[in-house]
Amino acid sequence: SLSSICLGGMHTYLLLTNQTTIEMGLNWSRSREASRSGVLRRNPYDLGRRRNFQQIFGDHRFWCCLWMLSCSQGSDFDGMSFPTVSGAVHS
């Protein structure tokens, strides 16, 4: 039960910061290196909690229920290019 809560919490964090589990490890190590150099590093794909959530589940008014249904209205994204924060350094 505790492990399920931890797993759910981690994936909620990943969703809200717009990362995969692999990116989380890479971003963590890159942020450590940048902080040692005195540079502030930001994940270029982190658009903010609300926009990250909408990017995954859509911008529907009742998004809390629609994502569970098997029917889909399609996506605005092609899976090959992703919106980024303007001015963010990609590394």
PDB file of C-alpha atoms in Angstrom:
ATOM      1  CA  SER A   1       0.000   0.000   0.000  1.00  0.00           C
ATOM      2  CA  LEU A   2       2.787   2.445   0.917  1.00  0.00           C
ATOM      3  CA  SER A   3       4.714   1.541  -2.221  1.00  0.00           C
ATOM      4  CA  SER A   4       1.628   2.239  -4.368  1.00  0.00           C
ATOM      5  CA  ILE A   5       1.267   5.662  -2.746  1.00  0.00           C
ATOM      6  CA  CYS A   6       4.948   6.410  -3.398  1.00  0.00           C
ATOM      7  CA  LEU A   7       4.684   5.240  -7.017  1.00  0.00           C
ATOM      8  CA  GLY A   8       1.536   7.305  -7.567  1.00  0.00           C
ATOM      9  CA  GLY A   9       3.159  10.331  -5.965  1.00  0.00           C
ATOM     10  CA  MET A  10       6.249  10.029  -8.142  1.00  0.00           C
ATOM     11  CA  HIS A  11       4.184   9.771 -11.316  1.00  0.00           C
ATOM     12  CA  THR A  12       2.065  12.747 -10.272  1.00  0.00           C
ATOM     13  CA  TYR A  13       5.312  14.703  -9.844  1.00  0.00           C
ATOM     14  CA  LEU A  14       6.497  13.547 -13.281  1.00  0.00           C
ATOM     15  CA  LEU A  15       3.180  14.552 -14.850  1.00  0.00           C
ATOM     16  CA  LEU A  16       3.205  18.004 -13.260  1.00  0.00           C
ATOM     17  CA  THR A  17       6.833  18.649 -14.273  1.00  0.00           C
ATOM     18  CA  ASN A  18       6.411  17.147 -17.774  1.00  0.00           C
ATOM     19  CA  GLN A  19       9.128  14.500 -17.501  1.00  0.00           C
ATOM     20  CA  THR A  20       9.571  10.797 -18.073  1.00  0.00           C
ATOM     21  CA  THR A  21      11.329   8.618 -15.494  1.00  0.00           C
ATOM     22  CA  ILE A  22      14.502   8.636 -17.615  1.00  0.00           C
ATOM     23  CA  GLU A  23      14.368  12.416 -18.048  1.00  0.00           C
ATOM     24  CA  MET A  24      13.952  12.840 -14.300  1.00  0.00           C
ATOM     25  CA  GLY A  25      17.307  11.171 -13.694  1.00  0.00           C
ATOM     26  CA  LEU A  26      19.020  13.105 -16.467  1.00  0.00           C
ATOM     27  CA  ASN A  27      17.517  16.433 -15.391  1.00  0.00           C
ATOM     28  CA  TRP A  28      18.462  15.786 -11.772  1.00  0.00           C
ATOM     29  CA  SER A  29      22.117  15.130 -12.629  1.00  0.00           C
ATOM     30  CA  ARG A  30      22.264  18.095 -15.050  1.00  0.00           C
ATOM     31  CA  SER A  31      20.723  20.384 -12.434  1.00  0.00           C
ATOM     32  CA  ARG A  32      23.322  19.262  -9.880  1.00  0.00           C
ATOM     33  CA  GLU A  33      26.139  19.992 -12.327  1.00  0.00           C
ATOM     34  CA  ALA A  34      24.666  23.389 -13.185  1.00  0.00           C
ATOM     35  CA  SER A  35      24.219  24.352  -9.530  1.00  0.00           C
ATOM     36  CA  ARG A  36      27.857  23.510  -8.840  1.00  0.00           C
ATOM     37  CA  SER A  37      28.752  25.963 -11.606  1.00  0.00           C
ATOM     38  CA  GLY A  38      26.385  28.569 -10.192  1.00  0.00           C
ATOM     39  CA  VAL A  39      23.963  28.323 -13.133  1.00  0.00           C
ATOM     40  CA  LEU A  40      20.208  27.943 -12.769  1.00  0.00           C
ATOM     41  CA  ARG A  41      18.937  25.181 -15.050  1.00  0.00           C
ATOM     42  CA  ARG A  42      15.275  24.699 -15.916  1.00  0.00           C
ATOM     43  CA  ASN A  43      13.625  21.823 -17.736  1.00  0.00           C
ATOM     44  CA  PRO A  44      12.746  23.343 -21.132  1.00  0.00           C
ATOM     45  CA  TYR A  45       9.606  21.199 -21.429  1.00  0.00           C
ATOM     46  CA  ASP A  46       8.147  22.202 -18.055  1.00  0.00           C
ATOM     47  CA  LEU A  47       5.363  24.577 -19.095  1.00  0.00           C
ATOM     48  CA  GLY A  48       3.850  24.869 -15.629  1.00  0.00           C
ATOM     49  CA  ARG A  49       1.603  22.429 -13.781  1.00  0.00           C
ATOM     50  CA  ARG A  50      -1.645  23.359 -15.517  1.00  0.00           C
ATOM     51  CA  ARG A  51      -0.279  23.368 -19.078  1.00  0.00           C
ATOM     52  CA  ASN A  52       1.677  20.154 -18.436  1.00  0.00           C
ATOM     53  CA  PHE A  53      -1.515  18.462 -17.244  1.00  0.00           C
ATOM     54  CA  GLN A  54      -3.472  19.786 -20.227  1.00  0.00           C
ATOM     55  CA  GLN A  55      -0.776  18.605 -22.615  1.00  0.00           C
ATOM     56  CA  ILE A  56      -1.242  15.034 -21.397  1.00  0.00           C
ATOM     57  CA  PHE A  57      -4.982  14.861 -20.713  1.00  0.00           C
ATOM     58  CA  GLY A  58      -6.289  17.547 -23.038  1.00  0.00           C
ATOM     59  CA  ASP A  59      -7.915  20.914 -22.571  1.00  0.00           C
ATOM     60  CA  HIS A  60     -11.443  19.596 -22.002  1.00  0.00           C
ATOM     61  CA  ARG A  61     -13.732  21.144 -19.439  1.00  0.00           C
ATOM     62  CA  PHE A  62     -14.339  17.772 -17.791  1.00  0.00           C
ATOM     63  CA  TRP A  63     -10.782  16.455 -18.227  1.00  0.00           C
ATOM     64  CA  CYS A  64     -10.966  14.626 -14.916  1.00  0.00           C
ATOM     65  CA  CYS A  65     -13.306  12.042 -16.463  1.00  0.00           C
ATOM     66  CA  LEU A  66     -12.670  12.130 -20.216  1.00  0.00           C
ATOM     67  CA  TRP A  67      -9.196  10.625 -20.102  1.00  0.00           C
ATOM     68  CA  MET A  68     -10.651   7.374 -18.705  1.00  0.00           C
ATOM     69  CA  LEU A  69     -12.924   6.834 -21.696  1.00  0.00           C
ATOM     70  CA  SER A  70     -11.676   4.784 -24.614  1.00  0.00           C
ATOM     71  CA  CYS A  71     -12.938   7.323 -27.146  1.00  0.00           C
ATOM     72  CA  SER A  72     -10.550  10.090 -28.029  1.00  0.00           C
ATOM     73  CA  GLN A  73     -10.924  13.360 -29.846  1.00  0.00           C
ATOM     74  CA  GLY A  74      -7.361  13.281 -31.055  1.00  0.00           C
ATOM     75  CA  SER A  75      -4.367  15.255 -29.985  1.00  0.00           C
ATOM     76  CA  ASP A  76      -2.952  18.615 -30.947  1.00  0.00           C
ATOM     77  CA  PHE A  77       0.533  17.114 -30.897  1.00  0.00           C
ATOM     78  CA  ASP A  78       2.301  14.794 -33.313  1.00  0.00           C
ATOM     79  CA  GLY A  79       4.560  13.080 -30.762  1.00  0.00           C
ATOM     80  CA  MET A  80       7.699  14.326 -32.513  1.00  0.00           C
ATOM     81  CA  SER A  81       7.825  17.986 -31.502  1.00  0.00           C
ATOM     82  CA  PHE A  82       6.908  19.464 -28.145  1.00  0.00           C
ATOM     83  CA  PRO A  83       6.283  22.991 -26.864  1.00  0.00           C
ATOM     84  CA  THR A  84       9.089  24.430 -24.782  1.00  0.00           C
ATOM     85  CA  VAL A  85       9.579  27.331 -22.431  1.00  0.00           C
ATOM     86  CA  SER A  86      10.871  30.333 -24.359  1.00  0.00           C
ATOM     87  CA  GLY A  87      14.415  31.188 -23.454  1.00  0.00           C
ATOM     88  CA  ALA A  88      15.124  27.796 -21.870  1.00  0.00           C
ATOM     89  CA  VAL A  89      18.483  26.222 -22.526  1.00  0.00           C
ATOM     90  CA  HIS A  90      18.230  22.761 -24.090  1.00  0.00           C
ATOM     91  CA  SER A  91      20.900  20.334 -22.958  1.00  0.00           C
TER      92      SER A  91
END
